Amino acid sequence: MKNLPILAGLSFGVAILVIIAAIWTDAFCLSSGTGACRVWRSVQWESIVAGALGLMGGLFVIYGTQRQIQAQREDMVSARMQDVMGLYERIKENIADIQTFIEARTDEQKNDLEVDLKDVKSHWNNLRSSLDHETLHHRVQSDPSYPPKLKRACTEARNSLINISQILMSEEASVWRTTTRIAYILNELSPNLIDAFKTEIDSYRKQLTRT
């Protein structure tokens, strides 16, 4: 079925070649009385061309219908995946924000820069408030259509962010100690969990596409 456009194109090409050859042969045979020309004049080549063009049109219709069905299926899959993909994209954004935070604190440490604790705390609070995703996570977990493995991977990925959020809530920890602990989670734990989450998302997407 993937070769339908090629088949339709070949049909069109064959039809054009047949038309050209037929017109040339007709012109040649008008002034010839050979046996081959008598046989040719008895051939209904117009019907052959009409059949080829009809076949080409039918193939294009089938291909267009398939493309429409595929587009509808993709829209259905996107709608079904909306909540889980939304959560995945937000987690990825969180990871990028946390990485920016770590890089800023690391730069301060390496270059012995003065740390503005008020600014750091404000940054902590902003990060912490963005890491929860409770409502979206609840929607994913309460949806019976999502596979258990996908739900589990979703929860584990979110929990890695919650661990970071809990570290950011600690008022006693030093800035550098906090940064070190967050960096450990981000570099050692989160990548595997995020990758596992994406793997289950892709698996479920393929499952939906096949049905």
XYZ file of N, CA and C in Angstrom:
633
model
N 0.816 -1.207 0.000
C 0.000 0.000 0.000
C 0.855 1.265 0.000
N 2.041 1.189 0.542
C 2.917 2.347 0.544
C 3.376 2.708 -0.864
N 3.264 1.725 -1.812
C 3.721 1.955 -3.176
C 2.628 2.485 -4.087
N 1.459 2.814 -3.533
C 0.357 3.281 -4.364
C 0.703 4.522 -5.178
N 1.365 5.540 -4.612
C 1.721 6.707 -5.429
C 2.619 6.328 -6.604
N 3.539 5.390 -6.376
C 4.432 4.953 -7.452
C 3.629 4.231 -8.541
N 2.723 3.338 -8.106
C 1.905 2.616 -9.076
C 1.027 3.563 -9.884
N 0.469 4.571 -9.185
C -0.374 5.542 -9.882
C 0.453 6.337 -10.884
N 1.647 6.707 -10.488
C 2.532 7.449 -11.390
C 2.919 6.620 -12.600
N 3.223 5.330 -12.373
C 3.560 4.442 -13.478
C 2.383 4.276 -14.434
N 1.188 4.155 -13.855
C -0.015 4.027 -14.693
C -0.198 5.252 -15.566
N 0.030 6.415 -14.958
C -0.098 7.662 -15.707
C 0.944 7.720 -16.827
N 2.184 7.340 -16.487
C 3.245 7.352 -17.486
C 2.962 6.401 -18.639
N 2.494 5.197 -18.291
C 2.168 4.216 -19.326
C 1.044 4.738 -20.232
N 0.040 5.359 -19.591
C -1.076 5.889 -20.369
C -0.601 6.961 -21.347
N 0.269 7.847 -20.911
C 0.796 8.894 -21.787
C 1.581 8.297 -22.941
N 2.438 7.303 -22.628
C 3.228 6.651 -23.676
C 2.333 5.949 -24.695
N 1.289 5.296 -24.186
C 0.364 4.602 -25.083
C -0.340 5.597 -25.990
N -0.750 6.738 -25.451
C -1.435 7.761 -26.251
C -0.515 8.280 -27.348
N 0.731 8.592 -26.963
C 1.689 9.102 -27.958
C 1.938 8.070 -29.045
N 2.185 6.823 -28.616
C 2.449 5.762 -29.585
C 1.235 5.509 -30.477
N 0.051 5.566 -29.887
C -1.166 5.289 -30.657
C -1.418 6.387 -31.690
N -1.231 7.656 -31.263
C -1.440 8.756 -32.214
C -0.443 8.662 -33.368
N 0.800 8.352 -33.057
C 1.831 8.231 -34.099
C 1.500 7.066 -35.046
N 1.079 5.942 -34.445
C 0.751 4.768 -35.262
C -0.468 5.041 -36.126
N -1.477 5.731 -35.568
C -2.656 6.090 -36.356
C -2.275 6.922 -37.563
N -1.418 7.916 -37.313
C -0.994 8.792 -38.408
C -0.229 8.007 -39.473
N 0.608 7.074 -39.052
C 1.401 6.277 -39.986
C 0.513 5.348 -40.809
N -0.476 4.755 -40.102
C -1.296 3.744 -40.769
C -2.370 4.330 -41.671
N -2.587 5.649 -41.608
C -3.580 6.259 -42.489
C -3.232 6.059 -43.954
N -1.959 6.087 -44.257
C -1.510 5.953 -45.649
C -0.862 4.602 -45.929
N -1.076 3.638 -45.051
C -0.450 2.334 -45.226
C -1.502 1.238 -45.216
N -1.321 0.296 -46.079
C -2.271 -0.815 -46.125
C -1.661 -2.118 -45.688
N -0.597 -2.068 -44.940
C 0.068 -3.291 -44.492
C -0.830 -4.082 -43.557
N -0.493 -5.361 -43.424
C -1.279 -6.203 -42.532
C -1.228 -5.726 -41.088
N -0.067 -5.240 -40.690
C 0.057 -4.750 -39.319
C -0.843 -3.555 -39.085
N -0.949 -2.660 -40.087
C -1.794 -1.481 -39.924
C -3.275 -1.873 -39.916
N -3.633 -2.886 -40.726
C -5.029 -3.343 -40.697
C -5.379 -3.899 -39.324
N -4.437 -4.648 -38.724
C -4.652 -5.163 -37.367
C -4.750 -4.007 -36.374
N -3.875 -3.036 -36.541
C -3.875 -1.890 -35.617
C -5.195 -1.124 -35.661
N -5.721 -0.929 -36.872
C -6.978 -0.171 -36.985
C -8.138 -0.900 -36.326
N -7.972 -2.207 -36.135
C -9.044 -2.977 -35.483
C -8.927 -2.953 -33.948
N -7.794 -2.424 -33.459
C -7.572 -2.378 -32.014
C -8.228 -1.123 -31.434
N -8.987 -1.293 -30.389
C -9.625 -0.147 -29.707
C -8.657 0.429 -28.674
N -7.638 1.142 -29.149
C -6.620 1.629 -28.228
C -7.159 2.695 -27.274
N -8.221 3.385 -27.726
C -8.822 4.385 -26.823
C -9.355 3.739 -25.548
N -9.882 2.517 -25.691
C -10.402 1.793 -24.513
C -9.265 1.398 -23.584
N -8.121 1.014 -24.194
C -6.963 0.639 -23.380
C -6.479 1.836 -22.569
N -6.392 2.990 -23.242
C -5.947 4.203 -22.545
C -6.944 4.591 -21.453
N -8.243 4.510 -21.774
C -9.266 4.848 -20.785
C -9.160 3.943 -19.560
N -8.867 2.634 -19.833
C -8.711 1.715 -18.709
C -7.510 2.061 -17.850
N -6.390 2.437 -18.507
C -5.184 2.804 -17.751
C -5.431 4.061 -16.910
N -6.108 5.043 -17.520
C -6.405 6.277 -16.778
C -7.370 5.997 -15.624
N -8.321 5.081 -15.867
C -9.244 4.714 -14.787
C -8.529 4.038 -13.632
N -7.566 3.150 -13.981
C -6.767 2.494 -12.946
C -5.965 3.513 -12.158
N -5.359 4.461 -12.872
C -4.584 5.506 -12.197
C -5.475 6.305 -11.249
N -6.666 6.687 -11.730
C -7.580 7.446 -10.874
C -7.990 6.656 -9.647
N -8.244 5.359 -9.845
C -8.622 4.526 -8.701
C -7.514 4.423 -7.669
N -6.277 4.294 -8.146
C -5.143 4.223 -7.217
C -4.984 5.517 -6.440
N -5.162 6.652 -7.109
C -5.070 7.934 -6.419
C -6.172 8.079 -5.369
N -7.374 7.606 -5.701
C -8.474 7.674 -4.730
C -8.162 6.816 -3.504
N -7.644 5.606 -3.750
C -7.296 4.725 -2.634
C -6.210 5.363 -1.772
N -5.190 5.919 -2.425
C -4.095 6.554 -1.688
C -4.596 7.747 -0.879
N -5.447 8.578 -1.497
C -5.986 9.733 -0.785
C -6.818 9.315 0.421
N -7.595 8.251 0.254
C -8.412 7.748 1.370
C -7.524 7.239 2.496
N -6.460 6.522 2.118
C -5.533 6.022 3.133
C -4.888 7.170 3.897
N -4.472 8.224 3.180
C -3.839 9.377 3.820
C -4.820 10.061 4.782
N -6.088 10.140 4.380
C -7.094 10.760 5.239
C -7.311 9.925 6.504
N -7.380 8.604 6.327
C -7.545 7.726 7.486
C -6.352 7.832 8.420
N -5.130 7.887 7.829
C -3.921 8.024 8.635
C -3.911 9.333 9.407
N -4.326 10.422 8.751
C -4.366 11.725 9.426
C -5.371 11.710 10.570
N -6.532 11.090 10.355
C -7.540 10.997 11.415
C -7.025 10.163 12.581
N -6.303 9.092 12.251
C -5.744 8.239 13.294
C -4.696 8.998 14.111
N -3.858 9.774 13.430
C -2.837 10.565 14.128
C -3.478 11.608 15.034
N -4.566 12.217 14.559
C -5.289 13.191 15.402
C -5.866 12.500 16.635
N -6.398 11.294 16.439
C -6.952 10.540 17.559
C -5.866 10.199 18.570
N -4.710 9.771 18.059
C -3.603 9.414 18.939
C -3.134 10.637 19.722
N -3.012 11.773 19.042
C -2.571 13.006 19.713
C -3.549 13.403 20.810
N -4.852 13.250 20.524
C -5.856 13.584 21.536
C -5.756 12.645 22.738
N -5.552 11.346 22.461
C -5.455 10.384 23.551
C -4.197 10.611 24.385
N -3.132 11.106 23.738
C -1.852 11.276 24.421
C -1.684 12.667 25.031
N -2.708 13.497 24.964
C -2.549 14.903 25.329
C -2.063 15.092 26.761
N -2.692 14.424 27.710
C -2.320 14.608 29.117
C -0.911 14.106 29.403
N -0.607 12.898 28.944
C 0.688 12.316 29.260
C 1.813 13.052 28.536
N 1.561 13.499 27.304
C 2.582 14.272 26.589
C 2.759 15.649 27.217
N 1.651 16.215 27.696
C 1.745 17.503 28.386
C 2.607 17.407 29.630
N 2.422 16.334 30.388
C 3.224 16.135 31.593
C 4.694 15.897 31.236
N 4.927 15.107 30.205
C 6.304 14.834 29.780
C 7.017 16.124 29.355
N 6.339 16.960 28.591
C 6.954 18.209 28.124
C 7.242 19.152 29.291
N 6.350 19.184 30.265
C 6.581 20.042 31.437
C 7.771 19.550 32.253
N 7.887 18.242 32.394
C 9.035 17.688 33.123
C 10.337 18.042 32.403
N 10.336 17.947 31.077
C 11.525 18.321 30.310
C 11.877 19.798 30.533
N 10.859 20.654 30.561
C 11.104 22.078 30.819
C 11.676 22.276 32.218
N 11.146 21.520 33.186
C 11.659 21.605 34.556
C 13.135 21.215 34.610
N 13.470 20.138 33.907
C 14.849 19.674 33.878
C 15.766 20.777 33.345
N 15.333 21.448 32.287
C 16.137 22.536 31.716
C 16.295 23.683 32.710
N 15.207 24.016 33.430
C 15.270 25.096 34.425
C 16.204 24.728 35.578
N 16.116 23.485 36.021
C 16.982 23.033 37.122
C 18.447 23.040 36.682
N 18.680 22.629 35.444
C 20.045 22.642 34.920
C 20.609 24.061 34.896
N 19.775 25.015 34.532
C 20.195 26.422 34.542
C 20.543 26.872 35.956
N 19.727 26.457 36.917
C 19.972 26.795 38.323
C 21.316 26.214 38.787
N 21.550 24.941 38.459
C 22.799 24.283 38.869
C 24.005 24.983 38.240
N 23.899 25.313 36.969
C 25.016 25.965 36.286
C 25.332 27.326 36.905
N 24.288 28.054 37.285
C 24.510 29.365 37.902
C 25.210 29.225 39.253
N 24.746 28.269 40.077
C 25.361 28.065 41.388
C 26.789 27.523 41.243
N 26.998 26.630 40.274
C 28.333 26.076 40.058
C 29.310 27.173 39.619
N 28.832 28.063 38.775
C 29.677 29.165 38.318
C 30.073 30.064 39.480
N 29.099 30.291 40.371
C 29.405 31.114 41.550
C 30.456 30.435 42.421
N 30.322 29.119 42.590
C 31.253 28.378 43.428
C 32.659 28.369 42.833
N 32.744 28.064 41.536
C 34.051 27.956 40.894
C 34.793 29.294 40.865
N 34.059 30.365 40.673
C 34.689 31.681 40.536
C 34.662 32.490 41.828
N 34.263 31.795 42.917
C 34.245 32.439 44.228
C 33.460 33.750 44.203
N 32.291 33.693 43.541
C 31.450 34.881 43.450
C 30.561 34.992 44.679
N 30.193 36.205 44.976
C 29.304 36.435 46.116
C 27.911 35.937 45.773
N 27.336 35.184 46.676
C 26.018 34.598 46.455
C 24.954 35.505 47.050
N 24.005 35.880 46.221
C 22.863 36.674 46.689
C 21.805 35.690 47.200
N 21.813 35.459 48.507
C 20.917 34.452 49.084
C 19.447 34.762 48.825
N 19.101 36.036 48.821
C 17.710 36.408 48.566
C 17.301 35.993 47.154
N 18.200 36.234 46.208
C 17.919 35.855 44.814
C 17.865 34.334 44.673
N 18.777 33.660 45.375
C 18.795 32.200 45.308
C 17.508 31.617 45.881
N 17.085 32.135 47.023
C 15.851 31.637 47.637
C 14.643 31.893 46.724
N 14.645 33.039 46.074
C 13.548 33.344 45.152
C 13.548 32.360 43.993
N 14.754 32.052 43.513
C 14.884 31.075 42.439
C 14.430 29.692 42.912
N 14.801 29.328 44.130
C 14.369 28.052 44.700
C 12.855 27.952 44.731
N 12.231 29.010 45.231
C 10.768 29.013 45.365
C 10.084 28.902 44.005
N 10.625 29.621 43.035
C 10.036 29.546 41.696
C 10.165 28.137 41.120
N 11.333 27.531 41.334
C 11.522 26.163 40.862
C 10.566 25.204 41.559
N 10.509 25.321 42.872
C 9.695 24.388 43.656
C 8.226 24.449 43.243
N 7.741 25.655 42.981
C 6.331 25.806 42.615
C 6.019 25.227 41.235
N 7.052 25.029 40.439
C 6.820 24.528 39.080
C 6.994 23.015 38.963
N 7.359 22.350 40.053
C 7.733 20.939 39.959
C 6.635 19.958 40.359
N 5.487 20.441 40.728
C 4.502 19.531 41.310
C 3.696 18.774 40.256
N 2.960 19.485 39.423
C 2.126 18.889 38.363
C 1.112 17.888 38.926
N 0.590 18.159 40.092
C -0.302 17.192 40.743
C -1.568 16.940 39.925
N -2.189 18.020 39.418
C -3.447 17.861 38.692
C -3.258 17.041 37.420
N -2.247 17.380 36.659
C -1.992 16.658 35.409
C -1.587 15.214 35.689
N -0.782 15.014 36.706
C -0.377 13.658 37.077
C -1.582 12.834 37.504
N -2.498 13.452 38.240
C -3.701 12.747 38.689
C -4.557 12.329 37.498
N -4.651 13.195 36.491
C -5.450 12.858 35.317
C -4.864 11.649 34.592
N -3.546 11.605 34.495
C -2.898 10.464 33.846
C -3.150 9.191 34.647
N -2.980 9.260 35.956
C -3.119 8.069 36.795
C -4.561 7.566 36.866
N -5.525 8.462 36.730
C -6.934 8.062 36.846
C -7.542 7.660 35.501
N -6.788 7.799 34.438
C -7.295 7.421 33.114
C -7.086 5.931 32.905
N -8.162 5.157 32.792
C -8.014 3.696 32.683
C -7.424 3.231 31.356
N -7.363 4.106 30.375
C -6.853 3.680 29.067
C -5.329 3.641 29.026
N -4.663 4.342 29.941
C -3.200 4.324 29.939
C -2.696 3.014 30.543
N -1.706 2.392 29.931
C -1.164 1.124 30.452
C -0.504 1.323 31.821
N -0.534 0.309 32.668
C 0.090 0.417 34.001
C 1.570 0.783 33.943
N 2.323 0.232 32.986
C 3.753 0.543 32.888
C 3.973 2.012 32.578
N 3.122 2.583 31.759
C 3.237 4.002 31.436
C 2.928 4.853 32.661
N 1.902 4.476 33.401
C 1.558 5.218 34.615
C 2.687 5.149 35.639
N 3.263 3.972 35.778
C 4.356 3.795 36.735
C 5.577 4.638 36.336
N 5.923 4.615 35.052
C 7.060 5.413 34.581
C 6.793 6.897 34.762
N 5.545 7.288 34.557
C 5.143 8.681 34.750
C 5.344 9.102 36.205
N 4.897 8.258 37.119
C 5.024 8.561 38.549
C 6.485 8.638 38.977
N 7.289 7.712 38.501
C 8.704 7.702 38.895
C 9.434 8.939 38.379
N 9.106 9.363 37.167
C 9.721 10.572 36.626
C 9.306 11.795 37.441
N 8.027 11.853 37.786
C 7.547 12.985 38.592
C 8.157 12.958 39.986
N 8.316 11.767 40.550
C 8.878 11.669 41.898
C 10.303 12.199 41.972
N 11.053 12.058 40.866
C 12.407 12.598 40.878
C 12.371 14.117 41.018
N 11.355 14.744 40.447
C 11.197 16.191 40.595
C 10.732 16.546 42.003
N 9.868 15.700 42.551
C 9.406 15.952 43.923
C 10.580 15.873 44.897
N 11.497 14.933 44.668
C 12.688 14.849 45.520
C 13.493 16.144 45.465
N 13.629 16.705 44.273
C 14.331 17.974 44.124
C 13.569 19.083 44.839
N 12.247 19.050 44.711
C 11.419 20.060 45.369
C 11.593 20.011 46.882
N 11.659 18.811 47.436
C 11.833 18.665 48.886
C 13.203 19.189 49.339
N 14.220 18.980 48.506
C 15.538 19.524 48.838
C 15.488 21.048 48.851
N 14.768 21.617 47.894
C 14.667 23.069 47.816
C 13.895 23.660 48.993
N 13.105 22.849 49.683
C 12.340 23.327 50.838
C 13.204 23.444 52.085
N 14.376 22.829 52.060
C 15.228 22.839 53.247
C 15.856 24.216 53.443
N 15.540 24.836 54.545
C 16.082 26.162 54.847
C 17.469 26.068 55.475
N 17.806 24.909 56.040
C 19.071 24.791 56.756
C 20.250 24.510 55.825
N 19.990 23.843 54.699
C 21.088 23.418 53.834
C 21.764 24.619 53.188
N 23.066 24.494 53.024
C 23.799 25.563 52.347
C 23.470 25.548 50.864
N 23.747 26.661 50.216
C 23.457 26.759 48.783
C 24.226 25.692 48.009
N 25.520 25.535 48.315
C 26.335 24.593 47.566
C 25.921 23.150 47.836
N 25.582 22.849 49.095
C 25.144 21.489 49.418
C 23.838 21.174 48.696
N 22.937 22.153 48.697
C 21.672 21.963 47.986
C 21.908 21.731 46.506
N 22.781 22.545 45.934
C 23.086 22.407 44.506
C 23.686 21.045 44.200
N 24.572 20.571 45.072
C 25.223 19.272 44.864
C 24.203 18.142 44.897
N 23.298 18.192 45.845
C 22.288 17.138 45.961
C 21.345 17.141 44.760
N 20.966 18.345 44.329
C 20.086 18.443 43.157
C 20.800 17.926 41.912
N 22.059 18.297 41.778
C 22.828 17.864 40.609
C 22.933 16.344 40.566
N 23.078 15.712 41.737
C 23.158 14.260 41.785
C 21.867 13.632 41.251
N 20.741 14.131 41.734
C 19.451 13.589 41.274
C 19.283 13.826 39.782
N 19.639 15.024 39.362
C 19.438 15.379 37.960
C 20.338 14.560 37.034
N 21.563 14.335 37.437
C 22.523 13.665 36.561
C 22.517 12.142 36.679
N 22.186 11.628 37.887
C 22.284 10.190 38.123
C 20.938 9.473 38.073
N 19.901 10.145 38.506
C 18.607 9.482 38.621
C 17.626 9.891 37.534
N 17.454 11.197 37.376
C 16.410 11.700 36.471
C 16.542 11.227 35.030
N 17.757 11.227 34.436
C 17.826 10.814 33.027
C 17.233 9.437 32.760
N 17.574 8.463 33.611
C 17.033 7.115 33.420
C 15.515 7.095 33.556
N 15.004 7.850 34.519
C 13.559 7.877 34.743
C 12.837 8.584 33.605
N 13.413 9.680 33.133
C 12.801 10.408 32.025
C 12.841 9.570 30.753
N 13.966 8.894 30.520
C 14.078 8.031 29.339
C 13.070 6.884 29.399
N 12.902 6.322 30.587
C 11.935 5.233 30.749
C 10.512 5.741 30.481
N 10.228 6.940 30.952
C 8.922 7.558 30.718
C 8.697 7.727 29.214
N 9.699 8.260 28.509
C 9.572 8.475 27.056
C 9.433 7.148 26.322
N 10.134 6.119 26.768
C 10.035 4.812 26.132
C 8.615 4.263 26.219
N 7.998 4.407 27.387
C 6.623 3.923 27.561
C 5.635 4.766 26.759
N 5.905 6.052 26.639
C 5.052 6.917 25.814
C 5.105 6.457 24.357
N 6.312 6.217 23.860
C 6.467 5.781 22.466
C 5.816 4.421 22.237
N 5.941 3.540 23.210
C 5.334 2.218 23.095
C 3.813 2.325 23.007
N 3.243 3.178 23.856
C 1.781 3.347 23.843
C 1.323 4.021 22.553
N 2.115 4.964 22.048
C 1.765 5.625 20.791
C 1.714 4.598 19.644
N 2.708 3.696 19.590
C 2.713 2.660 18.556
C 1.512 1.747 18.699
N 1.150 1.432 19.919
C -0.006 0.572 20.167
C -1.283 1.230 19.643
N -1.442 2.529 19.895
C -2.618 3.247 19.426
C -2.634 3.341 17.900
N -1.466 3.531 17.321
C -1.374 3.682 15.872
C -1.747 2.402 15.154
N -1.429 1.262 15.759
C -1.720 -0.025 15.128
C -3.198 -0.383 15.198
N -3.906 0.157 16.187
C -5.314 -0.233 16.374
C -6.230 0.570 15.490
